[in-house]
Each structure stands twice: as C-alpha cells, then as structure tokens.
XYZ file of C-alpha atoms in Angstrom:
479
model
C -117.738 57.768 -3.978
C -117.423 54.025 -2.631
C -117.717 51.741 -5.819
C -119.947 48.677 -5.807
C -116.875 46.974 -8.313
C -114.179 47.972 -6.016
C -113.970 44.121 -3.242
C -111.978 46.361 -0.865
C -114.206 49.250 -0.091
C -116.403 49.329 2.682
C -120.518 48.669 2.018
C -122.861 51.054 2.605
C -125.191 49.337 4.349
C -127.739 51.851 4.740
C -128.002 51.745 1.204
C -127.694 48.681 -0.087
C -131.140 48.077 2.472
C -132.579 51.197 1.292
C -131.787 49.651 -2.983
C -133.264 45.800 -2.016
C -136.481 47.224 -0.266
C -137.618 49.664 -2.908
C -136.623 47.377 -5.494
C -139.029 44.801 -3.171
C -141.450 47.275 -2.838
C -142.173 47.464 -6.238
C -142.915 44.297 -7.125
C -145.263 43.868 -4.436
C -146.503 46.821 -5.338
C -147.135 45.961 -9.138
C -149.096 42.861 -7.665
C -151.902 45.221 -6.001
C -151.915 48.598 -7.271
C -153.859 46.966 -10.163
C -156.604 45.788 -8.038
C -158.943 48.791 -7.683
C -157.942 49.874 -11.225
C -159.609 46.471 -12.897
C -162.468 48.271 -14.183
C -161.105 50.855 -16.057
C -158.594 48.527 -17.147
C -161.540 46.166 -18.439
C -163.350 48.921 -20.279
C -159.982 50.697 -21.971
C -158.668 47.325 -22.843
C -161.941 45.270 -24.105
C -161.419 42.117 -21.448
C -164.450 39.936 -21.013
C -165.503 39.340 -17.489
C -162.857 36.115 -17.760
C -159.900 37.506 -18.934
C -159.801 39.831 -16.765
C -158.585 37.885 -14.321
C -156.098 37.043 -16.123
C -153.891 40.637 -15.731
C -153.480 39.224 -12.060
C -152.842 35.476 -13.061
C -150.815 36.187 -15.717
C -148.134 37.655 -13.639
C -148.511 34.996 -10.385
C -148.117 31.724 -13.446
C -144.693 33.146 -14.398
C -143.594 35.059 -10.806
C -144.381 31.337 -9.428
C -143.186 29.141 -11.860
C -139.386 30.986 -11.841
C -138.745 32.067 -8.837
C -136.390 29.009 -8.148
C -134.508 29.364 -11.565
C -134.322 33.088 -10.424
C -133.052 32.427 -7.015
C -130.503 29.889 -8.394
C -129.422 31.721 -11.360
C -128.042 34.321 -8.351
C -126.097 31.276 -6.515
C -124.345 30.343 -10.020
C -123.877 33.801 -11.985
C -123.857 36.593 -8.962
C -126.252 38.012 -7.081
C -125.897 41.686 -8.533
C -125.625 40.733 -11.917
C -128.967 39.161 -11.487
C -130.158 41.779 -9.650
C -129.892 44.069 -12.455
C -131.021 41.529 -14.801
C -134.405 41.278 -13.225
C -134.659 44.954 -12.647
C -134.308 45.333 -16.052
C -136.950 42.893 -17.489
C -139.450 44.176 -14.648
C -138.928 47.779 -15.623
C -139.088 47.246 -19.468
C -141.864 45.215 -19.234
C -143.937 48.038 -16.741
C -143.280 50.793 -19.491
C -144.770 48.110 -21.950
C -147.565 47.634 -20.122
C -148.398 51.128 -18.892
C -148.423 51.808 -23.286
C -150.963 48.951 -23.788
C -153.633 49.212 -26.489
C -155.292 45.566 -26.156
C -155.770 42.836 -23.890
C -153.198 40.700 -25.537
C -150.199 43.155 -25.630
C -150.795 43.440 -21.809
C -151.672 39.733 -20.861
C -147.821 39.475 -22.292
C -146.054 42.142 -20.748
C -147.342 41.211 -17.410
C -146.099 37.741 -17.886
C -142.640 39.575 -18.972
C -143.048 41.052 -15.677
C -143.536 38.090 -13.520
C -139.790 36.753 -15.106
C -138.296 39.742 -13.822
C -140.134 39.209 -10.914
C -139.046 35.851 -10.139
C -135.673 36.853 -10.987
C -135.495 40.232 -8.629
C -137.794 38.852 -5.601
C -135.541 35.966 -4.248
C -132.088 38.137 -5.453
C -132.951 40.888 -2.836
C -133.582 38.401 0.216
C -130.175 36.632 -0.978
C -128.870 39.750 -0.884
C -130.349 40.515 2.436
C -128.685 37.912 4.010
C -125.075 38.186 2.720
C -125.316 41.910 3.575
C -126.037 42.436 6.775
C -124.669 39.772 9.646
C -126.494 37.207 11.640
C -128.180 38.098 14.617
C -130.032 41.694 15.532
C -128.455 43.872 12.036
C -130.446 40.843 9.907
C -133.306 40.521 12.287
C -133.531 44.344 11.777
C -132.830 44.121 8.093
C -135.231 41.409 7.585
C -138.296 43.227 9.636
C -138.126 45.940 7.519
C -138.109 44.011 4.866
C -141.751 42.237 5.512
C -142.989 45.512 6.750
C -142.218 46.851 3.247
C -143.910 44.387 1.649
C -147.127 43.914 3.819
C -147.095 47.600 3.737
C -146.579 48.053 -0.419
C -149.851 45.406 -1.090
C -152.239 47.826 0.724
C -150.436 51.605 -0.532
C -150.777 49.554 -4.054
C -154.971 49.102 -3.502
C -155.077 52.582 -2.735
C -152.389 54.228 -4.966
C -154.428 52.146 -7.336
C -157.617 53.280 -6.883
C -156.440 57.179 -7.237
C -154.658 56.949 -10.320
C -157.775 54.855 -12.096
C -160.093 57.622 -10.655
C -158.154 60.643 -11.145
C -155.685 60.451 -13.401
C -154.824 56.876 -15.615
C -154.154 53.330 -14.176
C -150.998 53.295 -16.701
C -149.080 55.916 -13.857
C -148.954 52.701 -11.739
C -146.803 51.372 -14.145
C -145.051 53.902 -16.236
C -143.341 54.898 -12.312
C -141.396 52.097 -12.925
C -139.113 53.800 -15.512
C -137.203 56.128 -13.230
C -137.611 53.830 -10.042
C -136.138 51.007 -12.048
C -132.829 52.888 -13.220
C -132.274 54.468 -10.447
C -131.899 50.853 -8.715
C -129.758 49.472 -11.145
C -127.415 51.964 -10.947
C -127.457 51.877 -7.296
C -126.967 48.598 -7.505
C -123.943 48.997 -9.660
C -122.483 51.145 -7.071
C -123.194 50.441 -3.661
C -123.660 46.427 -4.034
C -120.241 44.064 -4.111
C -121.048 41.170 -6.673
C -121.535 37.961 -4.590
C -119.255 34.986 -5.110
C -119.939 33.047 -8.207
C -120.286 29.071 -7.152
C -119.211 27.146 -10.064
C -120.795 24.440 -12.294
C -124.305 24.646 -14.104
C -127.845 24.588 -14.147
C -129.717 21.946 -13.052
C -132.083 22.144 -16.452
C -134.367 19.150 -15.599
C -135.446 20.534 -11.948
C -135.500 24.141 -13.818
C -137.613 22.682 -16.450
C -140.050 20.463 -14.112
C -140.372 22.785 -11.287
C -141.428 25.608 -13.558
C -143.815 23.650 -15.661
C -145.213 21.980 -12.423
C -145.883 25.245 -10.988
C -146.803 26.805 -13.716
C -149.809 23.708 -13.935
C -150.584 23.454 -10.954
C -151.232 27.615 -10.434
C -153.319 27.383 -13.750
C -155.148 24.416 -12.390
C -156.399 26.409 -9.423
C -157.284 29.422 -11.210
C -159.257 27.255 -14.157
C -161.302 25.543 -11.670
C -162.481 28.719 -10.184
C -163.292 29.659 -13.767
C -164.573 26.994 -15.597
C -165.149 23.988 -12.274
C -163.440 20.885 -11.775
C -164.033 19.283 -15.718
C -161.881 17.093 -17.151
C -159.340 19.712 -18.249
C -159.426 21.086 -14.716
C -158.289 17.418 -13.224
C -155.973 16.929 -16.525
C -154.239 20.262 -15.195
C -153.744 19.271 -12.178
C -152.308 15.577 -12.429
C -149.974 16.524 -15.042
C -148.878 19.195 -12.048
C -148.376 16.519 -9.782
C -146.706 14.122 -12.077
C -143.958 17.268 -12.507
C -143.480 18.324 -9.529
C -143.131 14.545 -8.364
C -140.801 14.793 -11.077
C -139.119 17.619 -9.822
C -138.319 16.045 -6.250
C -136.689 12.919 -7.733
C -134.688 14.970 -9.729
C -133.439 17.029 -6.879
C -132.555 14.081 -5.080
C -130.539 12.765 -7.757
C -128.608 16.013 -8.808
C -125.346 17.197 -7.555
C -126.192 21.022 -7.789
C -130.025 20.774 -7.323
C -132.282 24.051 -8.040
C -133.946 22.975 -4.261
C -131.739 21.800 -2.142
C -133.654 19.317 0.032
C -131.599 19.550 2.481
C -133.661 22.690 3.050
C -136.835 20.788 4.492
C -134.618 18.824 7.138
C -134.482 21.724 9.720
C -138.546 21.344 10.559
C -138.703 25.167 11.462
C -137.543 26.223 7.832
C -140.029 23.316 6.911
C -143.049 24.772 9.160
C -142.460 28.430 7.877
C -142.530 27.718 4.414
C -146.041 25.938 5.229
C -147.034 28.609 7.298
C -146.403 31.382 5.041
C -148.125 30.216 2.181
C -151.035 29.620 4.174
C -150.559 32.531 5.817
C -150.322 34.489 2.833
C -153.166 32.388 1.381
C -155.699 34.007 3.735
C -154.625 37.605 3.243
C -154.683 37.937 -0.350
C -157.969 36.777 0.017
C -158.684 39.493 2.050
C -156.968 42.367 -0.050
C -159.115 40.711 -3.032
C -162.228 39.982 -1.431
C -162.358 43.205 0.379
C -162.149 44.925 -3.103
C -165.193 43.303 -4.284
C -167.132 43.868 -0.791
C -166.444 48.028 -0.932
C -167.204 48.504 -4.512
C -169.708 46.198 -5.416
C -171.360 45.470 -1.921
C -170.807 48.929 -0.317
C -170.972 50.922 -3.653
C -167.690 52.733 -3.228
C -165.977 54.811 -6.137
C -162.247 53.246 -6.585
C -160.518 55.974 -4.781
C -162.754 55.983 -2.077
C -162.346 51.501 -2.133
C -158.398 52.674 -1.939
C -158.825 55.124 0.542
C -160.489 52.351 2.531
C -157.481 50.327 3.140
C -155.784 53.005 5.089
C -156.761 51.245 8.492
C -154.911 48.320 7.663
C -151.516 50.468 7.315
C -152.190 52.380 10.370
C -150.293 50.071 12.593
C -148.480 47.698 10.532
C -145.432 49.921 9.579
C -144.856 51.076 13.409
C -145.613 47.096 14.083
C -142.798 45.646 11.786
C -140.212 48.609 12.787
C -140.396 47.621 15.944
C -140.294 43.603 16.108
C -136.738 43.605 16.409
C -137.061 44.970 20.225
C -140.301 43.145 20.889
C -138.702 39.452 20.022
C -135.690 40.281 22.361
C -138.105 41.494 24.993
C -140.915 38.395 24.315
C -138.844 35.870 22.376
C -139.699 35.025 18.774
C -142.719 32.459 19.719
C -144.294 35.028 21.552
C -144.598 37.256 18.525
C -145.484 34.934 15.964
C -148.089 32.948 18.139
C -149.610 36.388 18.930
C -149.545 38.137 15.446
C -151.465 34.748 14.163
C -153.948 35.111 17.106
C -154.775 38.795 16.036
C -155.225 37.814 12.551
C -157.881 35.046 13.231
C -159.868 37.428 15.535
C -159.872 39.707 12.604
C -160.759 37.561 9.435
C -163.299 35.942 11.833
C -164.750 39.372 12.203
C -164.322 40.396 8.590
C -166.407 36.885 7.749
C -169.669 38.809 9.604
C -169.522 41.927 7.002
C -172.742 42.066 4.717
C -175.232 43.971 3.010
C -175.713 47.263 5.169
C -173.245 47.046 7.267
C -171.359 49.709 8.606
C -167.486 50.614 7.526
C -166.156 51.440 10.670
C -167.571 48.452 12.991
C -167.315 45.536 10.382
C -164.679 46.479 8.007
C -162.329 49.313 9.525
C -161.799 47.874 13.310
C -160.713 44.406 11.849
C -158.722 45.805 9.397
C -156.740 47.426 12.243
C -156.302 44.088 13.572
C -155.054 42.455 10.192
C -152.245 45.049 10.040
C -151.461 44.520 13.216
C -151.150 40.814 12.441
C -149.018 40.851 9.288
C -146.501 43.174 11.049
C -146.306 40.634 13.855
C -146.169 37.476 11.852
C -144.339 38.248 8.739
C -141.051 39.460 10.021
C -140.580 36.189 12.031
C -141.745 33.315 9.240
C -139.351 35.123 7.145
C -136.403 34.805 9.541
C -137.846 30.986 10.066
C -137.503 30.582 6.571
C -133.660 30.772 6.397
C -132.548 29.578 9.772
C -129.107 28.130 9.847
C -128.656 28.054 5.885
C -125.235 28.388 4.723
C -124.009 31.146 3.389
C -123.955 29.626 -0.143
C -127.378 28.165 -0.444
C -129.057 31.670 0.473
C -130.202 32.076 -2.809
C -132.402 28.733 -2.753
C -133.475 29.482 1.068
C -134.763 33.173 -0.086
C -136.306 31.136 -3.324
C -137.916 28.726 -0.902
C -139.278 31.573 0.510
C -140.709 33.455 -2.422
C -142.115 29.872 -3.207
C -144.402 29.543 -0.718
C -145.516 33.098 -0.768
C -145.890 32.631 -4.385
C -147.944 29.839 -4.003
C -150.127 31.630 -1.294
C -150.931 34.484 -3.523
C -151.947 32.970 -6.603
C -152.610 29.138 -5.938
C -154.722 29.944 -2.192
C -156.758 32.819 -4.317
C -157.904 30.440 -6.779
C -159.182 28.266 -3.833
C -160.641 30.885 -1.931
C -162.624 31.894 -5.180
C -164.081 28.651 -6.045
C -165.277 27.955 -2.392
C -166.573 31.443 -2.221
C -168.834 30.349 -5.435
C -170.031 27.168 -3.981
C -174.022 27.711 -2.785
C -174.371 30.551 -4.169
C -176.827 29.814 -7.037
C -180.177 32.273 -6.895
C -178.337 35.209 -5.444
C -177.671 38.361 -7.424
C -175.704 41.599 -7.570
C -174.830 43.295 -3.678
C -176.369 39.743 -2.249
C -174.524 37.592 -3.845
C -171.083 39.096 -3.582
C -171.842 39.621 0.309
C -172.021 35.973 0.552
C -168.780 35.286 -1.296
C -167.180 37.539 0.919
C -168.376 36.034 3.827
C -167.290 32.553 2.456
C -164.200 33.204 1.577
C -163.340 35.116 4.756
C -164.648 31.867 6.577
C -162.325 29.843 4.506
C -159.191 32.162 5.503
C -159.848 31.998 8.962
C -159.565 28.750 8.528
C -156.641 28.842 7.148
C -155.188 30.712 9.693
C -155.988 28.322 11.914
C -154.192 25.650 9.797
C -151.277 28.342 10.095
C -150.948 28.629 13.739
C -151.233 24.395 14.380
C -148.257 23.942 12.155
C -146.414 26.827 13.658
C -147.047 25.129 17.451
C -145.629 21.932 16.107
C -142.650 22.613 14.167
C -141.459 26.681 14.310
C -142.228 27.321 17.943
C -140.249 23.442 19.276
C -137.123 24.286 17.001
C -136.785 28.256 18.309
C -137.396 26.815 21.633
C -134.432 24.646 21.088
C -132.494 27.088 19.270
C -132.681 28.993 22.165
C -131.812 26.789 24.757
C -128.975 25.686 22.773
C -127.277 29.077 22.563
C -127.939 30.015 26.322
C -125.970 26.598 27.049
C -123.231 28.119 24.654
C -122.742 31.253 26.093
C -121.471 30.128 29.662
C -119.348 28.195 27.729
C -118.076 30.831 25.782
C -117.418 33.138 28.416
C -115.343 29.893 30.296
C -113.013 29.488 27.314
C-alpha cells in the first residue's frame, strides 16, 4: 500500500479528494446539524432563551477569529501535519460535546471545536490546490468541493432534526469519533506532507486579526441581543481599531498572515466580497427557515428536517456537473445565472406567512436556492484563488474561509437585528412570520449587493483571463 511518508510514490488522487471532502463535510456539517436540535438541547442543558444562541456563536467567534493562523500555520509547519492537528482538536472536542451535562461544559467544547475548525477548513482547500493541477482536474476537484459543503448545511438541518426527535442530538456529534480517525489515518497514508516554507509566525497580525474578528463577530451578535448600547459600539470600535491594526501590520511584515498582495487581482478581491455576502443571505435562510417551519408552520423537528429535502434535490447533480457547464457557457455565465436564481428565490421566500402553504411558498423556492448555491459556489471559490502561487495557497484558501466565515456568523447577526426592527405588538406565529419575511427581504438584498460586485470586478477579470489565454494558444501552437 502507497505510503503518504514515502515523496516518491505516486498520490492517490481519488483519495486524497475523497479524505479533504469528508473531513470538509463535517465541519459544515457540525455548523447545522445543531439547528433543528436547539430545543432539546435548551431543555437537557438548562440554556436561557440567550444563551442559547450562543452553541452556534460560540463556534463561528473562534472558527472566524483563526482561520488565518490556521491557514498559515499549514504554509509554515506542513499542510498534513496540520491537517491532522485540526482533525484531532475537532474530533476530541465533538466527543466532549456529544457527553455534555451543562451549558458551560458545551459553550467550551464548541469553542474547542471552532480551533480545530479554523485549523482543518482552510488546510483542506490548501490541500485542494497542491493536489490536483490547474485547469479542469481542480475545477472538478473544487466543484465537488462546494457541492459538499452547500450540500452538508442542509443533510445537517435534517440529520439534525431526526436524531433530536428520535434518538439524541449528542449522535450528531459523538459520529465524529470514528469519522475523525479514520481521516487522520488516511491522511497519514495517502497525503505527501507539503513543503515547509521557512521562518515564523507573524504573532502581531495572528494576535490582531484574531482579536479583531473575534470583536467584531461578538459585536454583531450582541447587538442583535442586547441593541446598539454603549457596549455594543465599544465592541465594535475596538474591532475596527484591530483590524486597522491588523492591515498596517501586514503591510509592514516580511512573512505576513494575509498577504495583501492577495486583494490586487480585483477578481480574488470581488469573490471574497461576494461570498461573504453571498453566504450572508443563505445562512439566513437555513436559520430563518428553521424558525418559520417550527414555530410559524408548527412542524415537529424531524418533520422541519425533512423539510429541507427540496433544497438538496438539485444542488448535488448542479455542482457535479459545473465543470462541463462552464466549458460549455464560460464561467460568467454560470455565476451571473446561479445569483439570478437565488434572488428569484429569497424574493419568493420573503412572501411566506401565516397560512401559507409548504409546497407553493416554501418548497418551489427552495428548489431554486439549491439550484443557486450549486451554480454560484463552485465558481466564487475558484475566483477566490485565481493565479495564487503555489506557496501562498494556504492564505488564498484562508482568505476564503474568511469571508465565508464572516458571512455565516457576522451577516446572521445582521439579518437578526433587522428582522427585530418594527416588530413591537406582535406575538407568537405573527411575529416570527414577520421576521422571516424581514430578514428574507434583507438577503435578497444582499444578493443583489452580490451580483453588482460580481459584474464589476469577477466577471471583467475572467473576461480578460480569457481573452488572454485564447491570444496564448495560437502562440503556443506557433512556437
């Protein structure tokens, strides 16, 4: 059997893919599958309406606020050693929480869990890169690779919701155990360790990027909780003041965390915009969607799970099979139209209320958000780390992570305190209809947002990627 240790054997491609998107699918998953489970979870575990929201925030504060030590850690030490690293931490910390007997001991485990997170997520697109080779094997590698995790954030609502009604919400987590070894010692045997770059950490950026983020994600989430007070606006400048921080440092440092150099190709710049706004507005609906089919429609939590199924109908045949449809339509084509879809749907979703029926208001535009994700996903990804060198793909795939980072946690908290606003007088099933219906207003929006920036910097720079490689090839085939 072909050694991972062993520089001169061949890789197994098939499956070092098949190690980085499992190990990706279960972090996404571990950010979902917990959704449709919070109320068991809130009666087992004694949370007040408040905390609870903590078990999600609690992992996004330290996912977010690490991901770029994570993804820089793999540049400097090896990509497979921190691989297994984070594999570790995330599957120690999952049999921790699955055993929890209070609030607290979970509240800390899932923060555990976000490290290894941050660690794992922007390892495995590193790794996805230096795997597989430039062109249709990575575009391939790379689709799968956001089909797996649209895919794992709705089989996590509805995995989810059957555990907490049938059997425990713990299963969710206690999975983990075998999953988790089995990847690291796939890992050890199928993946070659990267090259190591030498010199050291960049501390300072380490330090102010992850207490920036860290403030500024707890900013968001305290003003949906508590409203803009003085601790609210404290939060947030101090998050500023870091991450302001954070850039001069970068700009100063030989062996930065963040390359800046990162944001001077505008299509990386315009998909890392894109994607957390993208990403912004479909959390929101994977959250907000919850609320509406339990506490609007008065659906048991397997039932809410089962709901979601419409949303995966197309997106995994979707994603498979972007690969052909970008050489057939080109790679503006796709993302233009998988952002169109998705603002027809969330536009739809915004009309759902009290009474209204599954299939017409909820089902049908969940078809279309699928749809969408599987279109868009695969292509801001590959935007995302255009033309980096080989050596900086650890702080491209951080980048990355980033921004979807910052869409999941950062763009929820927004989405909830706008959905609150007017909504004084209203009560049970009325008053969560309405902020559903705001905050599905608000992500269309946001969409929108998405698909300007895209026309101005991602779809200009493929068009003159493009052109620039059709003038090559004549010239190619001349010399």
């Amino acid at each position: 059997m072909p050694h991972g240790n062993t520089a001169t054997s061949p890789p197994n491609k098939t499956a070092i893919l098949a190690t980085i998107l499992i190990s990706y699918v279960m972090i996404v998953l571990d950010i979902s599958v917990v959704l449709t489970g919070l109320p068991k979870i809130h009666t087992e575990l004694g949370f007040s309406d408040a905390g609870l929201a903590w078990v999600q925030s609690a992992y996004t504060l330290t996912f977010g606020g690490f991901l770029l030590l994570g993804a820089r850690a793999g540049d400097i030490l090896g990509r497979r050693r921190m691989f297994i690293i984070g594999m570790t931490i995330f599957t120690i910390a999952s049999v921790a929480i699955g055993a929890s007997q209070s609030s607290a001991w979970m509240l800390s485990w899932r923060a555990v869990q976000g490290l290894g997170s941050a660690i794992l997520a922007p390892t495995t697109l590193a790794l996805l890169q230096t795997s597989f080779d430039e062109g249709e094997e990575r575009v391939r590698a790379v689709s799968l690779y956001s089909a797996a995790a649209g895919v794992s954030a709705t089989v996590g609502l509805v995995v989810g919701g059957l555990l907490a009604d049938w059997l425990s919400w713990r299963i969710g987590f206690l999975i983990n155990l075998p999953i988790g070894i089995a990847m690291v010692i796939a890992a050890r045997i199928y993946i070659h360790e990267t090259d190591k770059r030498p010199g050291a950490f960049d501390l300072p950026g380490a330090v102010t990027s992850t207490l920036g983020m860290g403030a500024f994600v707890y900013g968001f989430i305290r003003s949906a909780q508590a409203g803009w007070d003085t601790a609210t606006f404290a939060t947030i400048a101090a998050a500023i003041i870091m991450l302001c921080a954070f850039v001069l440092i970068e700009r100063r440092a030989s062996q930065p965390i963040l390359p800046l150099r990162l944001f001077s190709d505008m299509e990386r710049s315009g998909a890392y915009a894109g994607r957390a706004l993208y990403i912004s507005a479909m959390v929101g609906f994977f959250f907000f969607t919850t609320l509406y089919l339990q506490q609007v429609a008065g659906l048991r939590p397997a039932l809410a799970g089962l709901a979601f199924v419409p949303a995966t109908m197309l997106h995994v045949p979707i994603a498979i099979i972007v690969p052909r449809l970008i050489r057939r339509f080109g790679h503006n084509t796709i993302l233009i139209t998988g952002m169109l879809i998705g603002i027809v749907a969330m536009a739809w979703l915004s009309r759902a209320g009290v009474g209204s029926n599954y299939w017409t208001a909820v089902a049908m535009p969940m078809i279309l958000i699928g749809i969408s994700q599987g279109l868009t996903l695969s292509p801001l990804t590959s935007s995302g780390v255009a033309r980096v060198a080989r050596e900086e793909a650890g702080a491209a795939s951080g980048a990355v992570n980033v921004a979807h980072q910052i869409g999941s946690s950062v763009g929820l908290g927004i989405l909830i305190a706008i959905a609150a606003n007017g909504s004084s007088g209203l009560s049970g099933a009325d008053l969560t209809a309405y902020r559903v219906s705001h905050a599905f207003n608000t992500g269309t929006v946001m969409l929108v947002a998405t698909l300007l920036i895209s026309l101005f910097t991602i779809v200009p720079a493929a068009r003159r990627q493009a052109l620039s490689q059709e003038e090559a090839a004549p010239a190619k085939c001349a010399a």
